[in-house]
Amino acid sequence: TKGDNEAAFDRVKLRPRVLRDVTRLDTGITLFGQRLPHPIILAPIAYQRLVHPEGEVATARGAGMAEAVFTLGTTATATIEDCVAASQSPVWFLLYWQSDRAFNGEVVSRMAALGAKAISVTVDLPTPGDRRRQFRAGFKIPDSLATPYFKDRNTGVLKVGTAQRRAMPTWADIAWLRSLTTLPLILKGILDPDDAEQAIGTGADAIVVSNHGSRNLDTLPATIDALPAIAERVAGRIPIILDGGVRRGIDVLKAIALGASAVMIGRPYVYALATGGAAGVAHCVNLLRRDFEMAMALTGRA
């Protein structure tokens, strides 16, 4: 699936239109009533201090420099208040559902008070999958890597009075969470049109078409292949964000042509963070944005 996430984009061919006025290109979109200058969003990625001393704070700063939304994960190595302070762009928060239902509501309320502009919930991870590349690499979280929300990095025990364990929400839990917050609610990990329909019925404000970066279950469809049927079912009722395999601005164009409102990037900006910190993250987004604008012009889409 990791290979197909990228290869599937290459199988999609562009149809250029000529002699159109593309002297002024508009890459802007509106999400949740807010105008964004481009549709490239930074996906939630855990433990970013593994690759850079500032971790998510540097990512947030780079996102602000590139006018991109940044999504902070529950397993972050920085606080949301530090990320909000570092970025002029919106910061979203991704919730990994915990075993105490009320605690999830408390986390969402806290994140809203600290500046989160949207809440995303992972819905495709009832259990960790057979992550063989991780096992082969001998990957583990170093004891020295402190996280603000977790005290036990291997089991996901939250730093609160009672021990929390990661759990899997149901549709009833999502409906309950919807009733608690006025923030936009995004469900991340949808690959089936029926689930997209149920997400709308449960009150989701947007969905993310994602196969979890291919990390959790192999032989899932590439996200760009899953997108058209979901977009047809959603029929413009809520925004669709495409996550997985975006490596070029051309991929952004293809995702939007096939029904997405925006895209998320993951691996590209983490590699950029590792090599260039905040400036690297900004450079990564700006490269994609420039390539996207070029592709727009060359296909006759202003």
PDB file of C-alpha atoms in Angstrom:
ATOM      1  CA  THR A   1       0.000   0.000   0.000  1.00  0.00           C
ATOM      2  CA  LYS A   2       2.882   2.387   0.697  1.00  0.00           C
ATOM      3  CA  GLY A   3       4.142   1.886  -2.848  1.00  0.00           C
ATOM      4  CA  ASP A   4       0.668   2.100  -4.310  1.00  0.00           C
ATOM      5  CA  ASN A   5      -0.162   5.332  -2.466  1.00  0.00           C
ATOM      6  CA  GLU A   6       2.464   6.981  -4.668  1.00  0.00           C
ATOM      7  CA  ALA A   7       2.180   4.837  -7.821  1.00  0.00           C
ATOM      8  CA  ALA A   8      -1.572   5.351  -8.036  1.00  0.00           C
ATOM      9  CA  PHE A   9      -1.032   9.087  -8.488  1.00  0.00           C
ATOM     10  CA  ASP A  10       1.203   8.372 -11.465  1.00  0.00           C
ATOM     11  CA  ARG A  11      -1.511   6.238 -13.053  1.00  0.00           C
ATOM     12  CA  VAL A  12      -3.834   9.261 -13.069  1.00  0.00           C
ATOM     13  CA  LYS A  13      -3.218  11.242 -16.257  1.00  0.00           C
ATOM     14  CA  LEU A  14      -3.786  14.955 -16.657  1.00  0.00           C
ATOM     15  CA  ARG A  15      -5.931  16.502 -19.395  1.00  0.00           C
ATOM     16  CA  PRO A  16      -4.560  19.947 -20.243  1.00  0.00           C
ATOM     17  CA  ARG A  17      -6.727  22.704 -21.691  1.00  0.00           C
ATOM     18  CA  VAL A  18      -5.000  25.425 -23.717  1.00  0.00           C
ATOM     19  CA  LEU A  19      -5.399  29.125 -24.508  1.00  0.00           C
ATOM     20  CA  ARG A  20      -7.062  29.854 -21.163  1.00  0.00           C
ATOM     21  CA  ASP A  21      -6.285  32.906 -19.069  1.00  0.00           C
ATOM     22  CA  VAL A  22      -4.001  31.658 -16.293  1.00  0.00           C
ATOM     23  CA  THR A  23      -2.206  34.940 -15.619  1.00  0.00           C
ATOM     24  CA  ARG A  24      -3.723  34.977 -12.136  1.00  0.00           C
ATOM     25  CA  LEU A  25      -3.820  31.698 -10.236  1.00  0.00           C
ATOM     26  CA  ASP A  26      -5.923  31.275  -7.103  1.00  0.00           C
ATOM     27  CA  THR A  27      -4.929  28.331  -4.905  1.00  0.00           C
ATOM     28  CA  GLY A  28      -7.090  29.492  -2.002  1.00  0.00           C
ATOM     29  CA  ILE A  29      -9.786  27.415  -0.345  1.00  0.00           C
ATOM     30  CA  THR A  30     -12.317  27.989   2.418  1.00  0.00           C
ATOM     31  CA  LEU A  31     -12.461  25.443   5.238  1.00  0.00           C
ATOM     32  CA  PHE A  32     -14.872  25.813   8.168  1.00  0.00           C
ATOM     33  CA  GLY A  33     -15.524  29.403   7.189  1.00  0.00           C
ATOM     34  CA  GLN A  34     -11.845  30.342   7.150  1.00  0.00           C
ATOM     35  CA  ARG A  35     -10.022  31.345   4.005  1.00  0.00           C
ATOM     36  CA  LEU A  36      -6.727  29.487   3.506  1.00  0.00           C
ATOM     37  CA  PRO A  37      -4.225  30.527   0.827  1.00  0.00           C
ATOM     38  CA  HIS A  38      -3.621  26.961  -0.358  1.00  0.00           C
ATOM     39  CA  PRO A  39      -4.959  23.424   0.230  1.00  0.00           C
ATOM     40  CA  ILE A  40      -1.806  21.803   1.707  1.00  0.00           C
ATOM     41  CA  ILE A  41      -2.259  20.712   5.345  1.00  0.00           C
ATOM     42  CA  LEU A  42       0.375  19.144   7.598  1.00  0.00           C
ATOM     43  CA  ALA A  43      -0.860  15.786   8.861  1.00  0.00           C
ATOM     44  CA  PRO A  44      -0.426  14.683  12.477  1.00  0.00           C
ATOM     45  CA  ILE A  45       2.823  12.775  13.011  1.00  0.00           C
ATOM     46  CA  ALA A  46       3.878  11.481  16.427  1.00  0.00           C
ATOM     47  CA  TYR A  47       7.123  12.032  18.347  1.00  0.00           C
ATOM     48  CA  GLN A  48       8.633  14.696  16.104  1.00  0.00           C
ATOM     49  CA  ARG A  49      11.493  15.367  18.520  1.00  0.00           C
ATOM     50  CA  LEU A  50      12.870  12.064  17.238  1.00  0.00           C
ATOM     51  CA  VAL A  51      13.959  13.966  14.118  1.00  0.00           C
ATOM     52  CA  HIS A  52      14.564  17.532  15.370  1.00  0.00           C
ATOM     53  CA  PRO A  53      15.290  19.030  18.814  1.00  0.00           C
ATOM     54  CA  GLU A  54      12.297  21.398  18.622  1.00  0.00           C
ATOM     55  CA  GLY A  55       9.945  18.786  17.190  1.00  0.00           C
ATOM     56  CA  GLU A  56       6.403  19.972  16.628  1.00  0.00           C
ATOM     57  CA  VAL A  57       7.205  23.551  17.630  1.00  0.00           C
ATOM     58  CA  ALA A  58       9.567  23.838  14.661  1.00  0.00           C
ATOM     59  CA  THR A  59       6.926  22.260  12.432  1.00  0.00           C
ATOM     60  CA  ALA A  60       4.307  24.743  13.625  1.00  0.00           C
ATOM     61  CA  ARG A  61       6.699  27.620  12.989  1.00  0.00           C
ATOM     62  CA  GLY A  62       7.451  26.339   9.492  1.00  0.00           C
ATOM     63  CA  ALA A  63       3.759  25.833   8.803  1.00  0.00           C
ATOM     64  CA  GLY A  64       3.142  29.451   9.757  1.00  0.00           C
ATOM     65  CA  MET A  65       5.924  30.622   7.444  1.00  0.00           C
ATOM     66  CA  ALA A  66       4.281  28.684   4.587  1.00  0.00           C
ATOM     67  CA  GLU A  67       0.700  29.660   5.561  1.00  0.00           C
ATOM     68  CA  ALA A  68      -0.243  26.017   6.146  1.00  0.00           C
ATOM     69  CA  VAL A  69      -2.516  24.401   8.715  1.00  0.00           C
ATOM     70  CA  PHE A  70      -0.630  22.136  11.141  1.00  0.00           C
ATOM     71  CA  THR A  71      -2.254  19.191  12.945  1.00  0.00           C
ATOM     72  CA  LEU A  72      -0.801  18.334  16.347  1.00  0.00           C
ATOM     73  CA  GLY A  73      -1.135  14.708  17.439  1.00  0.00           C
ATOM     74  CA  THR A  74      -2.005  13.310  20.860  1.00  0.00           C
ATOM     75  CA  THR A  75       1.430  11.656  20.965  1.00  0.00           C
ATOM     76  CA  ALA A  76       3.207  14.946  20.306  1.00  0.00           C
ATOM     77  CA  THR A  77       6.440  15.951  22.025  1.00  0.00           C
ATOM     78  CA  ALA A  78       5.348  19.579  22.365  1.00  0.00           C
ATOM     79  CA  THR A  79       2.339  21.320  23.851  1.00  0.00           C
ATOM     80  CA  ILE A  80      -0.385  22.849  21.759  1.00  0.00           C
ATOM     81  CA  GLU A  81       0.109  26.231  23.436  1.00  0.00           C
ATOM     82  CA  ASP A  82       3.751  26.302  22.292  1.00  0.00           C
ATOM     83  CA  CYS A  83       2.709  25.309  18.757  1.00  0.00           C
ATOM     84  CA  VAL A  84      -0.060  27.923  18.618  1.00  0.00           C
ATOM     85  CA  ALA A  85       2.390  30.566  19.830  1.00  0.00           C
ATOM     86  CA  ALA A  86       4.907  29.581  17.138  1.00  0.00           C
ATOM     87  CA  SER A  87       2.536  29.698  14.163  1.00  0.00           C
ATOM     88  CA  GLN A  88       0.424  32.364  12.515  1.00  0.00           C
ATOM     89  CA  SER A  89      -1.601  29.638  10.805  1.00  0.00           C
ATOM     90  CA  PRO A  90      -4.363  27.522  12.362  1.00  0.00           C
ATOM     91  CA  VAL A  91      -3.371  24.542  14.515  1.00  0.00           C
ATOM     92  CA  TRP A  92      -5.690  21.535  14.639  1.00  0.00           C
ATOM     93  CA  PHE A  93      -5.579  18.748  17.233  1.00  0.00           C
ATOM     94  CA  LEU A  94      -5.807  15.006  16.539  1.00  0.00           C
ATOM     95  CA  LEU A  95      -7.376  12.935  19.317  1.00  0.00           C
ATOM     96  CA  TYR A  96      -6.425   9.326  19.897  1.00  0.00           C
ATOM     97  CA  TRP A  97      -9.461   8.049  21.789  1.00  0.00           C
ATOM     98  CA  GLN A  98      -8.769   6.921  25.373  1.00  0.00           C
ATOM     99  CA  SER A  99     -10.528   4.353  27.544  1.00  0.00           C
ATOM    100  CA  ASP A 100     -12.291   6.862  29.823  1.00  0.00           C
ATOM    101  CA  ARG A 101     -14.952   8.459  27.655  1.00  0.00           C
ATOM    102  CA  ALA A 102     -15.283  11.559  29.831  1.00  0.00           C
ATOM    103  CA  PHE A 103     -11.563  12.120  29.672  1.00  0.00           C
ATOM    104  CA  ASN A 104     -11.757  12.494  25.875  1.00  0.00           C
ATOM    105  CA  GLY A 105     -14.266  15.281  26.313  1.00  0.00           C
ATOM    106  CA  GLU A 106     -11.959  16.975  28.807  1.00  0.00           C
ATOM    107  CA  VAL A 107      -9.043  16.792  26.365  1.00  0.00           C
ATOM    108  CA  VAL A 108     -11.138  18.320  23.574  1.00  0.00           C
ATOM    109  CA  SER A 109     -12.344  21.145  25.831  1.00  0.00           C
ATOM    110  CA  ARG A 110      -8.774  21.805  26.960  1.00  0.00           C
ATOM    111  CA  MET A 111      -7.435  21.883  23.400  1.00  0.00           C
ATOM    112  CA  ALA A 112     -10.184  24.291  22.361  1.00  0.00           C
ATOM    113  CA  ALA A 113      -9.330  26.599  25.253  1.00  0.00           C
ATOM    114  CA  LEU A 114      -5.637  26.479  24.298  1.00  0.00           C
ATOM    115  CA  GLY A 115      -6.244  27.519  20.695  1.00  0.00           C
ATOM    116  CA  ALA A 116      -7.060  24.457  18.588  1.00  0.00           C
ATOM    117  CA  LYS A 117      -9.188  25.470  15.599  1.00  0.00           C
ATOM    118  CA  ALA A 118     -10.503  21.972  14.809  1.00  0.00           C
ATOM    119  CA  ILE A 119     -10.599  18.518  16.369  1.00  0.00           C
ATOM    120  CA  SER A 120      -9.705  15.453  14.355  1.00  0.00           C
ATOM    121  CA  VAL A 121     -10.313  11.906  15.599  1.00  0.00           C
ATOM    122  CA  THR A 122      -8.469   8.820  14.378  1.00  0.00           C
ATOM    123  CA  VAL A 123     -11.117   6.263  13.424  1.00  0.00           C
ATOM    124  CA  ASP A 124      -9.104   3.576  11.618  1.00  0.00           C
ATOM    125  CA  LEU A 125      -6.969   2.153  14.418  1.00  0.00           C
ATOM    126  CA  PRO A 126      -8.880  -0.340  16.600  1.00  0.00           C
ATOM    127  CA  THR A 127      -5.529  -2.068  17.123  1.00  0.00           C
ATOM    128  CA  PRO A 128      -1.921  -1.498  16.024  1.00  0.00           C
ATOM    129  CA  GLY A 129      -1.226  -3.498  12.878  1.00  0.00           C
ATOM    130  CA  ASP A 130       1.684  -5.740  11.911  1.00  0.00           C
ATOM    131  CA  ARG A 131       4.187  -2.940  11.377  1.00  0.00           C
ATOM    132  CA  ARG A 132       6.999  -5.072  10.024  1.00  0.00           C
ATOM    133  CA  ARG A 133       9.192  -2.237   8.812  1.00  0.00           C
ATOM    134  CA  GLN A 134       9.157  -0.831  12.342  1.00  0.00           C
ATOM    135  CA  PHE A 135      10.002  -4.234  13.811  1.00  0.00           C
ATOM    136  CA  ARG A 136      12.830  -4.829  11.334  1.00  0.00           C
ATOM    137  CA  ALA A 137      14.281  -1.425  12.139  1.00  0.00           C
ATOM    138  CA  GLY A 138      14.186  -2.175  15.861  1.00  0.00           C
ATOM    139  CA  PHE A 139      12.213   1.011  16.396  1.00  0.00           C
ATOM    140  CA  LYS A 140      11.470   2.102  19.961  1.00  0.00           C
ATOM    141  CA  ILE A 141      10.791   5.407  21.680  1.00  0.00           C
ATOM    142  CA  PRO A 142      13.892   6.506  23.615  1.00  0.00           C
ATOM    143  CA  ASP A 143      13.457   6.885  27.357  1.00  0.00           C
ATOM    144  CA  SER A 144      14.828  10.415  27.059  1.00  0.00           C
ATOM    145  CA  LEU A 145      11.977  11.553  24.820  1.00  0.00           C
ATOM    146  CA  ALA A 146       9.472  13.232  27.114  1.00  0.00           C
ATOM    147  CA  THR A 147       5.964  13.923  25.854  1.00  0.00           C
ATOM    148  CA  PRO A 148       3.617  16.417  27.522  1.00  0.00           C
ATOM    149  CA  TYR A 149       0.547  14.198  27.311  1.00  0.00           C
ATOM    150  CA  PHE A 150       2.036  10.736  27.840  1.00  0.00           C
ATOM    151  CA  LYS A 151       4.184   9.417  30.677  1.00  0.00           C
ATOM    152  CA  ASP A 152       4.518   5.861  29.337  1.00  0.00           C
ATOM    153  CA  ARG A 153       5.487   6.199  25.677  1.00  0.00           C
ATOM    154  CA  ASN A 154       5.098   2.534  24.788  1.00  0.00           C
ATOM    155  CA  THR A 155       1.577   1.981  26.092  1.00  0.00           C
ATOM    156  CA  GLY A 156       0.104   5.441  25.747  1.00  0.00           C
ATOM    157  CA  VAL A 157      -0.691   6.132  29.403  1.00  0.00           C
ATOM    158  CA  LEU A 158      -1.750   9.734  29.764  1.00  0.00           C
ATOM    159  CA  LYS A 159      -0.362  12.052  32.404  1.00  0.00           C
ATOM    160  CA  VAL A 160      -3.522  12.403  34.485  1.00  0.00           C
ATOM    161  CA  GLY A 161      -4.789  11.184  37.842  1.00  0.00           C
ATOM    162  CA  THR A 162      -6.050   7.838  36.588  1.00  0.00           C
ATOM    163  CA  ALA A 163      -4.338   5.648  34.013  1.00  0.00           C
ATOM    164  CA  GLN A 164      -5.744   5.987  30.497  1.00  0.00           C
ATOM    165  CA  ARG A 165      -5.343   3.434  27.744  1.00  0.00           C
ATOM    166  CA  ARG A 166      -5.933   3.957  24.075  1.00  0.00           C
ATOM    167  CA  ALA A 167      -9.305   2.620  23.016  1.00  0.00           C
ATOM    168  CA  MET A 168     -11.397   2.623  19.863  1.00  0.00           C
ATOM    169  CA  PRO A 169     -14.434   4.880  19.594  1.00  0.00           C
ATOM    170  CA  THR A 170     -17.708   3.780  18.049  1.00  0.00           C
ATOM    171  CA  TRP A 171     -20.158   5.869  16.066  1.00  0.00           C
ATOM    172  CA  ALA A 172     -22.041   6.485  19.326  1.00  0.00           C
ATOM    173  CA  ASP A 173     -18.868   7.933  20.858  1.00  0.00           C
ATOM    174  CA  ILE A 174     -18.410  10.244  17.884  1.00  0.00           C
ATOM    175  CA  ALA A 175     -22.007  11.460  18.210  1.00  0.00           C
ATOM    176  CA  TRP A 176     -21.393  12.099  21.918  1.00  0.00           C
ATOM    177  CA  LEU A 177     -18.185  14.021  21.180  1.00  0.00           C
ATOM    178  CA  ARG A 178     -20.028  16.035  18.527  1.00  0.00           C
ATOM    179  CA  SER A 179     -22.502  17.156  21.195  1.00  0.00           C
ATOM    180  CA  LEU A 180     -19.703  18.498  23.411  1.00  0.00           C
ATOM    181  CA  THR A 181     -17.861  20.868  21.106  1.00  0.00           C
ATOM    182  CA  THR A 182     -18.635  23.572  18.605  1.00  0.00           C
ATOM    183  CA  LEU A 183     -15.228  23.176  16.962  1.00  0.00           C
ATOM    184  CA  PRO A 184     -15.146  21.572  13.518  1.00  0.00           C
ATOM    185  CA  LEU A 185     -14.982  17.780  13.911  1.00  0.00           C
ATOM    186  CA  ILE A 186     -12.914  15.817  11.404  1.00  0.00           C
ATOM    187  CA  LEU A 187     -12.885  12.011  11.140  1.00  0.00           C
ATOM    188  CA  LYS A 188      -9.527  10.718   9.872  1.00  0.00           C
ATOM    189  CA  GLY A 189      -9.242   7.288   8.296  1.00  0.00           C
ATOM    190  CA  ILE A 190     -12.256   6.884   5.974  1.00  0.00           C
ATOM    191  CA  LEU A 191     -11.887   4.588   2.938  1.00  0.00           C
ATOM    192  CA  ASP A 192     -15.468   3.429   2.323  1.00  0.00           C
ATOM    193  CA  PRO A 193     -18.343   5.514   0.923  1.00  0.00           C
ATOM    194  CA  ASP A 194     -20.789   4.039   3.471  1.00  0.00           C
ATOM    195  CA  ASP A 195     -18.545   5.197   6.310  1.00  0.00           C
ATOM    196  CA  ALA A 196     -18.376   8.636   4.697  1.00  0.00           C
ATOM    197  CA  GLU A 197     -22.179   8.739   4.662  1.00  0.00           C
ATOM    198  CA  GLN A 198     -22.350   7.705   8.310  1.00  0.00           C
ATOM    199  CA  ALA A 199     -19.751  10.333   9.203  1.00  0.00           C
ATOM    200  CA  ILE A 200     -22.024  13.012   7.752  1.00  0.00           C
ATOM    201  CA  GLY A 201     -25.006  11.593   9.614  1.00  0.00           C
ATOM    202  CA  THR A 202     -23.050  11.629  12.879  1.00  0.00           C
ATOM    203  CA  GLY A 203     -22.223  15.298  12.502  1.00  0.00           C
ATOM    204  CA  ALA A 204     -18.697  15.285  11.131  1.00  0.00           C
ATOM    205  CA  ASP A 205     -17.694  18.586   9.529  1.00  0.00           C
ATOM    206  CA  ALA A 206     -15.066  16.923   7.295  1.00  0.00           C
ATOM    207  CA  ILE A 207     -13.465  13.562   6.644  1.00  0.00           C
ATOM    208  CA  VAL A 208      -9.924  12.531   5.810  1.00  0.00           C
ATOM    209  CA  VAL A 209      -9.609   9.792   3.204  1.00  0.00           C
ATOM    210  CA  SER A 210      -6.579   7.997   4.613  1.00  0.00           C
ATOM    211  CA  ASN A 211      -5.058   4.525   4.967  1.00  0.00           C
ATOM    212  CA  HIS A 212      -2.918   5.676   7.909  1.00  0.00           C
ATOM    213  CA  GLY A 213       0.052   6.292   5.665  1.00  0.00           C
ATOM    214  CA  SER A 214      -0.039   2.564   4.800  1.00  0.00           C
ATOM    215  CA  ARG A 215       1.585   1.831   8.164  1.00  0.00           C
ATOM    216  CA  ASN A 216      -1.106  -0.213   9.867  1.00  0.00           C
ATOM    217  CA  LEU A 217      -2.675  -2.610   7.345  1.00  0.00           C
ATOM    218  CA  ASP A 218      -1.187  -3.577   4.017  1.00  0.00           C
ATOM    219  CA  THR A 219      -3.141  -4.096   0.755  1.00  0.00           C
ATOM    220  CA  LEU A 220      -5.584  -1.318   1.539  1.00  0.00           C
ATOM    221  CA  PRO A 221      -6.473   0.744  -1.545  1.00  0.00           C
ATOM    222  CA  ALA A 222      -4.361   3.749  -2.392  1.00  0.00           C
ATOM    223  CA  THR A 223      -6.141   6.826  -1.120  1.00  0.00           C
ATOM    224  CA  ILE A 224      -6.340   8.503  -4.537  1.00  0.00           C
ATOM    225  CA  ASP A 225      -8.061   5.326  -5.831  1.00  0.00           C
ATOM    226  CA  ALA A 226     -10.543   5.349  -2.933  1.00  0.00           C
ATOM    227  CA  LEU A 227     -11.298   9.062  -3.311  1.00  0.00           C
ATOM    228  CA  PRO A 228     -13.657   9.218  -6.350  1.00  0.00           C
ATOM    229  CA  ALA A 229     -16.331   6.883  -4.958  1.00  0.00           C
ATOM    230  CA  ILE A 230     -16.282   8.688  -1.616  1.00  0.00           C
ATOM    231  CA  ALA A 231     -16.469  12.086  -3.306  1.00  0.00           C
ATOM    232  CA  GLU A 232     -19.445  10.900  -5.358  1.00  0.00           C
ATOM    233  CA  ARG A 233     -21.270   9.789  -2.204  1.00  0.00           C
ATOM    234  CA  VAL A 234     -20.426  12.913  -0.213  1.00  0.00           C
ATOM    235  CA  ALA A 235     -21.518  15.098  -3.145  1.00  0.00           C
ATOM    236  CA  GLY A 236     -20.052  18.297  -1.712  1.00  0.00           C
ATOM    237  CA  ARG A 237     -21.920  18.169   1.604  1.00  0.00           C
ATOM    238  CA  ILE A 238     -18.709  18.343   3.671  1.00  0.00           C
ATOM    239  CA  PRO A 239     -15.043  18.858   2.768  1.00  0.00           C
ATOM    240  CA  ILE A 240     -12.906  15.836   1.939  1.00  0.00           C
ATOM    241  CA  ILE A 241      -9.196  15.873   2.750  1.00  0.00           C
ATOM    242  CA  LEU A 242      -6.947  13.369   0.938  1.00  0.00           C
ATOM    243  CA  ASP A 243      -4.046  11.916   2.958  1.00  0.00           C
ATOM    244  CA  GLY A 244      -1.436   9.515   1.643  1.00  0.00           C
ATOM    245  CA  GLY A 245       1.086   9.486  -1.187  1.00  0.00           C
ATOM    246  CA  VAL A 246       1.183  13.217  -1.954  1.00  0.00           C
ATOM    247  CA  ARG A 247       4.738  13.911  -3.090  1.00  0.00           C
ATOM    248  CA  ARG A 248       4.333  16.584  -5.798  1.00  0.00           C
ATOM    249  CA  GLY A 249       2.182  19.588  -6.483  1.00  0.00           C
ATOM    250  CA  ILE A 250       0.803  17.639  -9.424  1.00  0.00           C
ATOM    251  CA  ASP A 251      -0.617  15.188  -6.867  1.00  0.00           C
ATOM    252  CA  VAL A 252      -2.426  18.068  -5.153  1.00  0.00           C
ATOM    253  CA  LEU A 253      -4.024  19.006  -8.479  1.00  0.00           C
ATOM    254  CA  LYS A 254      -5.120  15.409  -9.116  1.00  0.00           C
ATOM    255  CA  ALA A 255      -6.616  15.037  -5.646  1.00  0.00           C
ATOM    256  CA  ILE A 256      -8.696  18.187  -6.065  1.00  0.00           C
ATOM    257  CA  ALA A 257      -9.736  17.175  -9.588  1.00  0.00           C
ATOM    258  CA  LEU A 258     -11.014  13.868  -8.198  1.00  0.00           C
ATOM    259  CA  GLY A 259     -13.066  15.447  -5.424  1.00  0.00           C
ATOM    260  CA  ALA A 260     -10.843  16.491  -2.526  1.00  0.00           C
ATOM    261  CA  SER A 261     -11.022  19.950  -0.979  1.00  0.00           C
ATOM    262  CA  ALA A 262      -7.473  19.747   0.404  1.00  0.00           C
ATOM    263  CA  VAL A 263      -4.616  17.320   0.961  1.00  0.00           C
ATOM    264  CA  MET A 264      -2.483  16.312   3.918  1.00  0.00           C
ATOM    265  CA  ILE A 265       1.228  15.612   3.720  1.00  0.00           C
ATOM    266  CA  GLY A 266       3.159  13.572   6.263  1.00  0.00           C
ATOM    267  CA  ARG A 267       6.487  11.990   5.378  1.00  0.00           C
ATOM    268  CA  PRO A 268       7.615  14.880   3.114  1.00  0.00           C
ATOM    269  CA  TYR A 269       7.478  17.520   5.826  1.00  0.00           C
ATOM    270  CA  VAL A 270       9.011  15.256   8.479  1.00  0.00           C
ATOM    271  CA  TYR A 271      11.992  14.637   6.194  1.00  0.00           C
ATOM    272  CA  ALA A 272      12.184  18.396   5.695  1.00  0.00           C
ATOM    273  CA  LEU A 273      11.978  18.960   9.457  1.00  0.00           C
ATOM    274  CA  ALA A 274      14.834  16.514  10.008  1.00  0.00           C
ATOM    275  CA  THR A 275      17.094  18.237   7.499  1.00  0.00           C
ATOM    276  CA  GLY A 276      16.135  21.883   7.848  1.00  0.00           C
ATOM    277  CA  GLY A 277      13.971  22.500  10.927  1.00  0.00           C
ATOM    278  CA  ALA A 278      11.243  25.113  10.588  1.00  0.00           C
ATOM    279  CA  ALA A 279      12.772  26.557   7.424  1.00  0.00           C
ATOM    280  CA  GLY A 280      12.862  23.064   5.921  1.00  0.00           C
ATOM    281  CA  VAL A 281       9.165  22.529   6.649  1.00  0.00           C
ATOM    282  CA  ALA A 282       8.289  25.864   5.047  1.00  0.00           C
ATOM    283  CA  HIS A 283      10.480  25.070   2.041  1.00  0.00           C
ATOM    284  CA  CYS A 284       8.751  21.693   1.604  1.00  0.00           C
ATOM    285  CA  VAL A 285       5.283  23.281   1.571  1.00  0.00           C
ATOM    286  CA  ASN A 286       6.403  26.096  -0.722  1.00  0.00           C
ATOM    287  CA  LEU A 287       7.916  23.616  -3.200  1.00  0.00           C
ATOM    288  CA  LEU A 288       4.623  21.721  -3.337  1.00  0.00           C
ATOM    289  CA  ARG A 289       2.651  24.935  -3.662  1.00  0.00           C
ATOM    290  CA  ARG A 290       4.847  26.200  -6.498  1.00  0.00           C
ATOM    291  CA  ASP A 291       4.581  22.858  -8.293  1.00  0.00           C
ATOM    292  CA  PHE A 292       0.797  22.925  -7.777  1.00  0.00           C
ATOM    293  CA  GLU A 293       0.538  26.405  -9.313  1.00  0.00           C
ATOM    294  CA  MET A 294       2.669  25.324 -12.258  1.00  0.00           C
ATOM    295  CA  ALA A 295       0.435  22.302 -12.833  1.00  0.00           C
ATOM    296  CA  MET A 296      -2.658  24.513 -12.657  1.00  0.00           C
ATOM    297  CA  ALA A 297      -1.265  26.852 -15.290  1.00  0.00           C
ATOM    298  CA  LEU A 298      -0.171  24.041 -17.588  1.00  0.00           C
ATOM    299  CA  THR A 299      -3.593  22.357 -17.444  1.00  0.00           C
ATOM    300  CA  GLY A 300      -5.458  25.624 -17.983  1.00  0.00           C
ATOM    301  CA  ARG A 301      -6.980  25.810 -14.486  1.00  0.00           C
ATOM    302  CA  ALA A 302      -6.796  29.236 -12.907  1.00  0.00           C
TER     303      ALA A 302
END
